């Protein structure tokens, strides 16, 4: 099952996977960071579709087509804004991963890629976010064998090092 997880450095908008996950905001109307990159790469039809979805609560996920992206689907999820850890941020981030994987499986995706949700503008501590991402994904894969691969896409060196360190800590005997 852990063989289904891979960690890479790169731009999620370039990935040839069935579904990429977008770190969106509650409006689903686009923004900066990975949200901006995904909307730019997908083209204006993406916004036309997400506008009709009518928003997404924090921790939940909504699917759309990928349009000009290599990915067939975009799973939009809204991570928690880090406010010190006392406002359910960790549970909400875990919900993002589980709900995004569920939405991808519901659409028949076999390969899914995540950015480091909430660790940019939303300020979630990177190592803690990586631990939550890994644990939630490993737990999901233990109960759902329809997925072939889950990719964590790190956008910088620090994120890559952190994700690899967390992952090796989880799989070492
Ligand atoms: N590919 C992969 N990862 C990326 C890319 C990219 N093209 N661009 C940015 N990232 C990484 C960032 O380096 C960070 O590690 O995605 C992670 C999430 O950062 P943000 O995009 O800032 O997302 P988040 O912290 O969840 O904040 C969401 O930012 O862009 C707005 O509309 C968005 O309001 C929402 C908020």
PDB file of C-alpha atoms and ligand atoms in Angstrom:
ATOM      1  CA  UNK A   1       0.000   0.000   0.000  1.00  0.00           C
ATOM      2  CA  UNK A   2       2.842   2.419   0.799  1.00  0.00           C
ATOM      3  CA  UNK A   3       4.181   1.617  -2.688  1.00  0.00           C
ATOM      4  CA  UNK A   4       1.209   3.567  -3.985  1.00  0.00           C
ATOM      5  CA  UNK A   5       2.552   6.818  -2.517  1.00  0.00           C
ATOM      6  CA  UNK A   6       5.160   8.941  -4.272  1.00  0.00           C
ATOM      7  CA  UNK A   7       6.676  12.310  -3.407  1.00  0.00           C
ATOM      8  CA  UNK A   8       7.948  14.581  -6.167  1.00  0.00           C
ATOM      9  CA  UNK A   9       9.004  18.171  -6.630  1.00  0.00           C
ATOM     10  CA  UNK A  10       7.287  20.108  -9.393  1.00  0.00           C
ATOM     11  CA  UNK A  11       4.301  21.990 -10.719  1.00  0.00           C
ATOM     12  CA  UNK A  12       1.022  20.140 -10.131  1.00  0.00           C
ATOM     13  CA  UNK A  13      -0.545  21.727 -13.218  1.00  0.00           C
ATOM     14  CA  UNK A  14       1.825  19.754 -15.425  1.00  0.00           C
ATOM     15  CA  UNK A  15       1.069  16.307 -13.959  1.00  0.00           C
ATOM     16  CA  UNK A  16      -0.391  13.588 -16.167  1.00  0.00           C
ATOM     17  CA  UNK A  17      -2.679  12.125 -13.486  1.00  0.00           C
ATOM     18  CA  UNK A  18      -6.432  11.492 -13.451  1.00  0.00           C
ATOM     19  CA  UNK A  19      -7.128  14.090 -10.743  1.00  0.00           C
ATOM     20  CA  UNK A  20      -5.206  16.966  -9.190  1.00  0.00           C
ATOM     21  CA  UNK A  21      -6.301  18.532  -5.930  1.00  0.00           C
ATOM     22  CA  UNK A  22      -6.579  22.309  -5.698  1.00  0.00           C
ATOM     23  CA  UNK A  23      -5.955  24.218  -2.453  1.00  0.00           C
ATOM     24  CA  UNK A  24      -8.882  26.561  -3.001  1.00  0.00           C
ATOM     25  CA  UNK A  25     -10.798  29.041  -0.862  1.00  0.00           C
ATOM     26  CA  UNK A  26     -14.423  28.849   0.215  1.00  0.00           C
ATOM     27  CA  UNK A  27     -15.661  30.825  -2.805  1.00  0.00           C
ATOM     28  CA  UNK A  28     -14.034  28.453  -5.361  1.00  0.00           C
ATOM     29  CA  UNK A  29     -13.566  31.550  -7.534  1.00  0.00           C
ATOM     30  CA  UNK A  30      -9.778  31.239  -7.798  1.00  0.00           C
ATOM     31  CA  UNK A  31      -6.964  33.029  -6.037  1.00  0.00           C
ATOM     32  CA  UNK A  32      -3.183  32.999  -5.843  1.00  0.00           C
ATOM     33  CA  UNK A  33      -0.760  30.164  -5.143  1.00  0.00           C
ATOM     34  CA  UNK A  34      -1.624  26.752  -6.524  1.00  0.00           C
ATOM     35  CA  UNK A  35      -5.261  27.872  -6.971  1.00  0.00           C
ATOM     36  CA  UNK A  36      -4.133  30.616  -9.339  1.00  0.00           C
ATOM     37  CA  UNK A  37      -1.777  28.292 -11.191  1.00  0.00           C
ATOM     38  CA  UNK A  38      -4.493  25.687 -11.713  1.00  0.00           C
ATOM     39  CA  UNK A  39      -7.029  28.231 -12.967  1.00  0.00           C
ATOM     40  CA  UNK A  40      -4.460  29.780 -15.332  1.00  0.00           C
ATOM     41  CA  UNK A  41      -3.494  26.384 -16.748  1.00  0.00           C
ATOM     42  CA  UNK A  42      -7.071  25.077 -17.014  1.00  0.00           C
ATOM     43  CA  UNK A  43      -8.424  28.186 -18.706  1.00  0.00           C
ATOM     44  CA  UNK A  44     -11.582  30.245 -18.113  1.00  0.00           C
ATOM     45  CA  UNK A  45     -13.983  27.318 -18.450  1.00  0.00           C
ATOM     46  CA  UNK A  46     -12.809  26.124 -15.031  1.00  0.00           C
ATOM     47  CA  UNK A  47     -14.038  29.294 -13.353  1.00  0.00           C
ATOM     48  CA  UNK A  48     -17.324  29.043 -15.259  1.00  0.00           C
ATOM     49  CA  UNK A  49     -17.841  25.609 -13.721  1.00  0.00           C
ATOM     50  CA  UNK A  50     -16.641  26.408 -10.208  1.00  0.00           C
ATOM     51  CA  UNK A  51     -18.841  29.503 -10.130  1.00  0.00           C
ATOM     52  CA  UNK A  52     -21.858  27.216 -10.606  1.00  0.00           C
ATOM     53  CA  UNK A  53     -20.765  24.958  -7.741  1.00  0.00           C
ATOM     54  CA  UNK A  54     -21.418  27.859  -5.417  1.00  0.00           C
ATOM     55  CA  UNK A  55     -18.623  27.513  -2.892  1.00  0.00           C
ATOM     56  CA  UNK A  56     -17.222  24.830  -0.603  1.00  0.00           C
ATOM     57  CA  UNK A  57     -17.033  24.670   3.200  1.00  0.00           C
ATOM     58  CA  UNK A  58     -13.587  24.260   4.796  1.00  0.00           C
ATOM     59  CA  UNK A  59     -12.586  20.592   4.955  1.00  0.00           C
ATOM     60  CA  UNK A  60     -14.902  19.527   2.129  1.00  0.00           C
ATOM     61  CA  UNK A  61     -14.137  18.831  -1.551  1.00  0.00           C
ATOM     62  CA  UNK A  62     -15.897  19.509  -4.858  1.00  0.00           C
ATOM     63  CA  UNK A  63     -14.942  18.070  -8.275  1.00  0.00           C
ATOM     64  CA  UNK A  64     -14.776  19.809 -11.612  1.00  0.00           C
ATOM     65  CA  UNK A  65     -13.404  18.956 -15.030  1.00  0.00           C
ATOM     66  CA  UNK A  66      -9.767  19.775 -15.794  1.00  0.00           C
ATOM     67  CA  UNK A  67     -10.328  21.505 -19.184  1.00  0.00           C
ATOM     68  CA  UNK A  68      -6.902  22.490 -20.577  1.00  0.00           C
ATOM     69  CA  UNK A  69      -5.014  20.715 -17.776  1.00  0.00           C
ATOM     70  CA  UNK A  70      -3.477  17.279 -18.447  1.00  0.00           C
ATOM     71  CA  UNK A  71      -5.563  16.024 -15.505  1.00  0.00           C
ATOM     72  CA  UNK A  72      -9.132  14.995 -16.288  1.00  0.00           C
ATOM     73  CA  UNK A  73     -10.482  16.216 -12.940  1.00  0.00           C
ATOM     74  CA  UNK A  74      -9.715  18.964 -10.460  1.00  0.00           C
ATOM     75  CA  UNK A  75     -10.770  18.215  -6.881  1.00  0.00           C
ATOM     76  CA  UNK A  76     -11.182  21.575  -5.144  1.00  0.00           C
ATOM     77  CA  UNK A  77     -10.727  21.416  -1.393  1.00  0.00           C
ATOM     78  CA  UNK A  78     -10.564  24.231   1.152  1.00  0.00           C
ATOM     79  CA  UNK A  79      -7.929  23.883   3.818  1.00  0.00           C
ATOM     80  CA  UNK A  80      -8.113  25.519   7.251  1.00  0.00           C
ATOM     81  CA  UNK A  81      -6.373  28.826   7.901  1.00  0.00           C
ATOM     82  CA  UNK A  82      -3.809  28.182  10.667  1.00  0.00           C
ATOM     83  CA  UNK A  83      -4.815  30.174  13.753  1.00  0.00           C
ATOM     84  CA  UNK A  84      -2.509  28.569  16.284  1.00  0.00           C
ATOM     85  CA  UNK A  85      -3.987  25.067  16.356  1.00  0.00           C
ATOM     86  CA  UNK A  86      -6.856  25.620  18.749  1.00  0.00           C
ATOM     87  CA  UNK A  87      -9.656  25.842  16.192  1.00  0.00           C
ATOM     88  CA  UNK A  88      -9.879  22.308  14.852  1.00  0.00           C
ATOM     89  CA  UNK A  89      -7.323  23.064  12.110  1.00  0.00           C
ATOM     90  CA  UNK A  90      -5.757  19.589  12.254  1.00  0.00           C
ATOM     91  CA  UNK A  91      -9.110  17.777  11.922  1.00  0.00           C
ATOM     92  CA  UNK A  92     -10.182  20.051   9.087  1.00  0.00           C
ATOM     93  CA  UNK A  93      -6.940  19.447   7.194  1.00  0.00           C
ATOM     94  CA  UNK A  94      -7.347  15.680   7.630  1.00  0.00           C
ATOM     95  CA  UNK A  95     -10.915  16.058   6.300  1.00  0.00           C
ATOM     96  CA  UNK A  96      -9.516  17.771   3.183  1.00  0.00           C
ATOM     97  CA  UNK A  97      -7.360  14.773   2.322  1.00  0.00           C
ATOM     98  CA  UNK A  98     -10.019  12.159   3.063  1.00  0.00           C
ATOM     99  CA  UNK A  99     -12.819  14.058   1.273  1.00  0.00           C
ATOM    100  CA  UNK A 100     -10.590  14.789  -1.747  1.00  0.00           C
ATOM    101  CA  UNK A 101      -9.611  11.118  -2.086  1.00  0.00           C
ATOM    102  CA  UNK A 102     -13.271  10.119  -1.747  1.00  0.00           C
ATOM    103  CA  UNK A 103     -14.319  12.607  -4.454  1.00  0.00           C
ATOM    104  CA  UNK A 104     -11.564  11.347  -6.769  1.00  0.00           C
ATOM    105  CA  UNK A 105     -12.554   7.692  -6.269  1.00  0.00           C
ATOM    106  CA  UNK A 106     -16.227   8.588  -6.870  1.00  0.00           C
ATOM    107  CA  UNK A 107     -15.215   9.847 -10.315  1.00  0.00           C
ATOM    108  CA  UNK A 108     -13.211   6.787 -11.112  1.00  0.00           C
ATOM    109  CA  UNK A 109      -9.774   8.390 -10.787  1.00  0.00           C
ATOM    110  CA  UNK A 110      -6.929   5.899 -10.390  1.00  0.00           C
ATOM    111  CA  UNK A 111      -4.122   8.434  -9.899  1.00  0.00           C
ATOM    112  CA  UNK A 112      -4.406  11.543  -7.712  1.00  0.00           C
ATOM    113  CA  UNK A 113      -1.942  14.353  -6.910  1.00  0.00           C
ATOM    114  CA  UNK A 114      -2.013  16.715  -3.917  1.00  0.00           C
ATOM    115  CA  UNK A 115      -0.240  20.008  -3.250  1.00  0.00           C
ATOM    116  CA  UNK A 116       0.721  20.805   0.348  1.00  0.00           C
ATOM    117  CA  UNK A 117      -2.725  22.083   1.310  1.00  0.00           C
ATOM    118  CA  UNK A 118      -2.874  25.073   3.684  1.00  0.00           C
ATOM    119  CA  UNK A 119       0.920  25.387   4.006  1.00  0.00           C
ATOM    120  CA  UNK A 120       1.209  28.520   1.872  1.00  0.00           C
ATOM    121  CA  UNK A 121      -1.067  31.533   2.307  1.00  0.00           C
ATOM    122  CA  UNK A 122      -3.019  29.682   5.014  1.00  0.00           C
ATOM    123  CA  UNK A 123       0.076  29.311   7.164  1.00  0.00           C
ATOM    124  CA  UNK A 124      -0.273  25.733   8.400  1.00  0.00           C
ATOM    125  CA  UNK A 125       3.077  24.451   9.759  1.00  0.00           C
ATOM    126  CA  UNK A 126       4.619  22.373   6.967  1.00  0.00           C
ATOM    127  CA  UNK A 127       5.841  19.335   8.953  1.00  0.00           C
ATOM    128  CA  UNK A 128       2.572  18.927  10.833  1.00  0.00           C
ATOM    129  CA  UNK A 129       0.622  19.293   7.595  1.00  0.00           C
ATOM    130  CA  UNK A 130       2.785  16.657   5.909  1.00  0.00           C
ATOM    131  CA  UNK A 131       2.217  14.244   8.823  1.00  0.00           C
ATOM    132  CA  UNK A 132      -1.539  14.737   8.589  1.00  0.00           C
ATOM    133  CA  UNK A 133      -1.478  14.343   4.792  1.00  0.00           C
ATOM    134  CA  UNK A 134       0.508  11.085   4.969  1.00  0.00           C
ATOM    135  CA  UNK A 135      -1.409   9.505   7.840  1.00  0.00           C
ATOM    136  CA  UNK A 136      -4.805  10.313   6.340  1.00  0.00           C
ATOM    137  CA  UNK A 137      -3.777   9.049   2.906  1.00  0.00           C
ATOM    138  CA  UNK A 138      -2.215   5.823   4.238  1.00  0.00           C
ATOM    139  CA  UNK A 139      -5.362   5.193   6.272  1.00  0.00           C
ATOM    140  CA  UNK A 140      -7.554   5.783   3.208  1.00  0.00           C
ATOM    141  CA  UNK A 141      -5.455   3.475   1.009  1.00  0.00           C
ATOM    142  CA  UNK A 142      -5.708   0.701   3.598  1.00  0.00           C
ATOM    143  CA  UNK A 143      -9.475   0.648   3.112  1.00  0.00           C
ATOM    144  CA  UNK A 144      -9.802   1.558  -0.563  1.00  0.00           C
ATOM    145  CA  UNK A 145      -7.911  -0.377  -3.221  1.00  0.00           C
ATOM    146  CA  UNK A 146      -9.311   1.324  -6.315  1.00  0.00           C
ATOM    147  CA  UNK A 147      -6.501   3.921  -6.347  1.00  0.00           C
ATOM    148  CA  UNK A 148      -3.222   3.003  -8.023  1.00  0.00           C
ATOM    149  CA  UNK A 149      -1.150   5.988  -6.951  1.00  0.00           C
ATOM    150  CA  UNK A 150      -1.239   9.109  -4.765  1.00  0.00           C
ATOM    151  CA  UNK A 151       1.393  11.756  -5.492  1.00  0.00           C
ATOM    152  CA  UNK A 152       2.437  14.532  -3.113  1.00  0.00           C
ATOM    153  CA  UNK A 153       3.741  17.415  -5.222  1.00  0.00           C
ATOM    154  CA  UNK A 154       6.197  19.623  -3.353  1.00  0.00           C
ATOM    155  CA  UNK A 155       6.784  23.044  -4.822  1.00  0.00           C
ATOM    156  CA  UNK A 156      10.092  23.849  -3.117  1.00  0.00           C
ATOM    157  CA  UNK A 157      13.168  22.137  -1.653  1.00  0.00           C
ATOM    158  CA  UNK A 158      12.044  22.558   1.951  1.00  0.00           C
ATOM    159  CA  UNK A 159       8.679  20.960   1.241  1.00  0.00           C
ATOM    160  CA  UNK A 160      10.349  18.058  -0.565  1.00  0.00           C
ATOM    161  CA  UNK A 161      12.781  17.438   2.306  1.00  0.00           C
ATOM    162  CA  UNK A 162      10.001  17.636   4.875  1.00  0.00           C
ATOM    163  CA  UNK A 163       7.652  15.294   3.022  1.00  0.00           C
ATOM    164  CA  UNK A 164      10.427  12.730   2.474  1.00  0.00           C
ATOM    165  CA  UNK A 165      11.470  12.922   6.119  1.00  0.00           C
ATOM    166  CA  UNK A 166       7.891  12.443   7.321  1.00  0.00           C
ATOM    167  CA  UNK A 167       7.272   9.577   4.908  1.00  0.00           C
ATOM    168  CA  UNK A 168      10.458   7.710   5.855  1.00  0.00           C
ATOM    169  CA  UNK A 169       9.537   8.174   9.507  1.00  0.00           C
ATOM    170  CA  UNK A 170       6.172   6.526   8.898  1.00  0.00           C
ATOM    171  CA  UNK A 171       7.397   3.537   6.899  1.00  0.00           C
ATOM    172  CA  UNK A 172      10.598   2.690   8.802  1.00  0.00           C
ATOM    173  CA  UNK A 173      10.155  -0.500  10.952  1.00  0.00           C
TER     174      UNK A 173
HETATM  175  N1  LIG B   1       2.227  23.193  -7.925  1.00  0.00           N
HETATM  176  C1  LIG B   1       2.318  22.572  -6.720  1.00  0.00           C
HETATM  177  N2  LIG B   1       2.303  23.216  -5.542  1.00  0.00           N
HETATM  178  C2  LIG B   1       2.201  24.569  -5.590  1.00  0.00           C
HETATM  179  C3  LIG B   1       2.090  25.296  -6.802  1.00  0.00           C
HETATM  180  C4  LIG B   1       2.117  24.542  -7.998  1.00  0.00           C
HETATM  181  N3  LIG B   1       2.018  25.129  -9.206  1.00  0.00           N
HETATM  182  N4  LIG B   1       2.001  26.626  -6.495  1.00  0.00           N
HETATM  183  C5  LIG B   1       2.063  26.723  -5.163  1.00  0.00           C
HETATM  184  N5  LIG B   1       2.201  25.498  -4.609  1.00  0.00           N
HETATM  185  C6  LIG B   1       2.320  25.117  -3.191  1.00  0.00           C
HETATM  186  C7  LIG B   1       2.809  26.179  -2.236  1.00  0.00           C
HETATM  187  O1  LIG B   1       4.216  26.290  -2.282  1.00  0.00           O
HETATM  188  C8  LIG B   1       2.322  25.593  -0.921  1.00  0.00           C
HETATM  189  O2  LIG B   1       3.255  24.634  -0.460  1.00  0.00           O
HETATM  190  O3  LIG B   1       1.023  24.814  -2.735  1.00  0.00           O
HETATM  191  C9  LIG B   1       1.034  24.865  -1.313  1.00  0.00           C
HETATM  192  C10 LIG B   1      -0.252  25.550  -0.860  1.00  0.00           C
HETATM  193  O4  LIG B   1      -0.044  26.940  -0.871  1.00  0.00           O
HETATM  194  P1  LIG B   1      -1.217  27.945  -1.365  1.00  0.00           P
HETATM  195  O5  LIG B   1      -1.390  27.805  -2.825  1.00  0.00           O
HETATM  196  O6  LIG B   1      -0.874  29.294  -0.810  1.00  0.00           O
HETATM  197  O7  LIG B   1      -2.530  27.385  -0.691  1.00  0.00           O
HETATM  198  P2  LIG B   1      -3.054  27.490   0.817  1.00  0.00           P
HETATM  199  O8  LIG B   1      -1.946  27.710   1.807  1.00  0.00           O
HETATM  200  O9  LIG B   1      -3.937  26.303   0.994  1.00  0.00           O
HETATM  201  O10 LIG B   1      -3.918  28.819   0.798  1.00  0.00           O
HETATM  202  C11 LIG B   1      -5.102  28.826   0.043  1.00  0.00           C
HETATM  203  O11 LIG B   1      -4.484  30.784  -1.160  1.00  0.00           O
HETATM  204  O12 LIG B   1      -4.306  30.926  -3.412  1.00  0.00           O
HETATM  205  C12 LIG B   1      -5.144  31.178  -2.360  1.00  0.00           C
HETATM  206  O13 LIG B   1      -7.334  30.950  -3.314  1.00  0.00           O
HETATM  207  C13 LIG B   1      -6.387  30.352  -2.435  1.00  0.00           C
HETATM  208  O14 LIG B   1      -7.407  31.593  -0.683  1.00  0.00           O
HETATM  209  C14 LIG B   1      -6.793  30.361  -0.987  1.00  0.00           C
HETATM  210  C15 LIG B   1      -5.463  30.257  -0.264  1.00  0.00           C
END
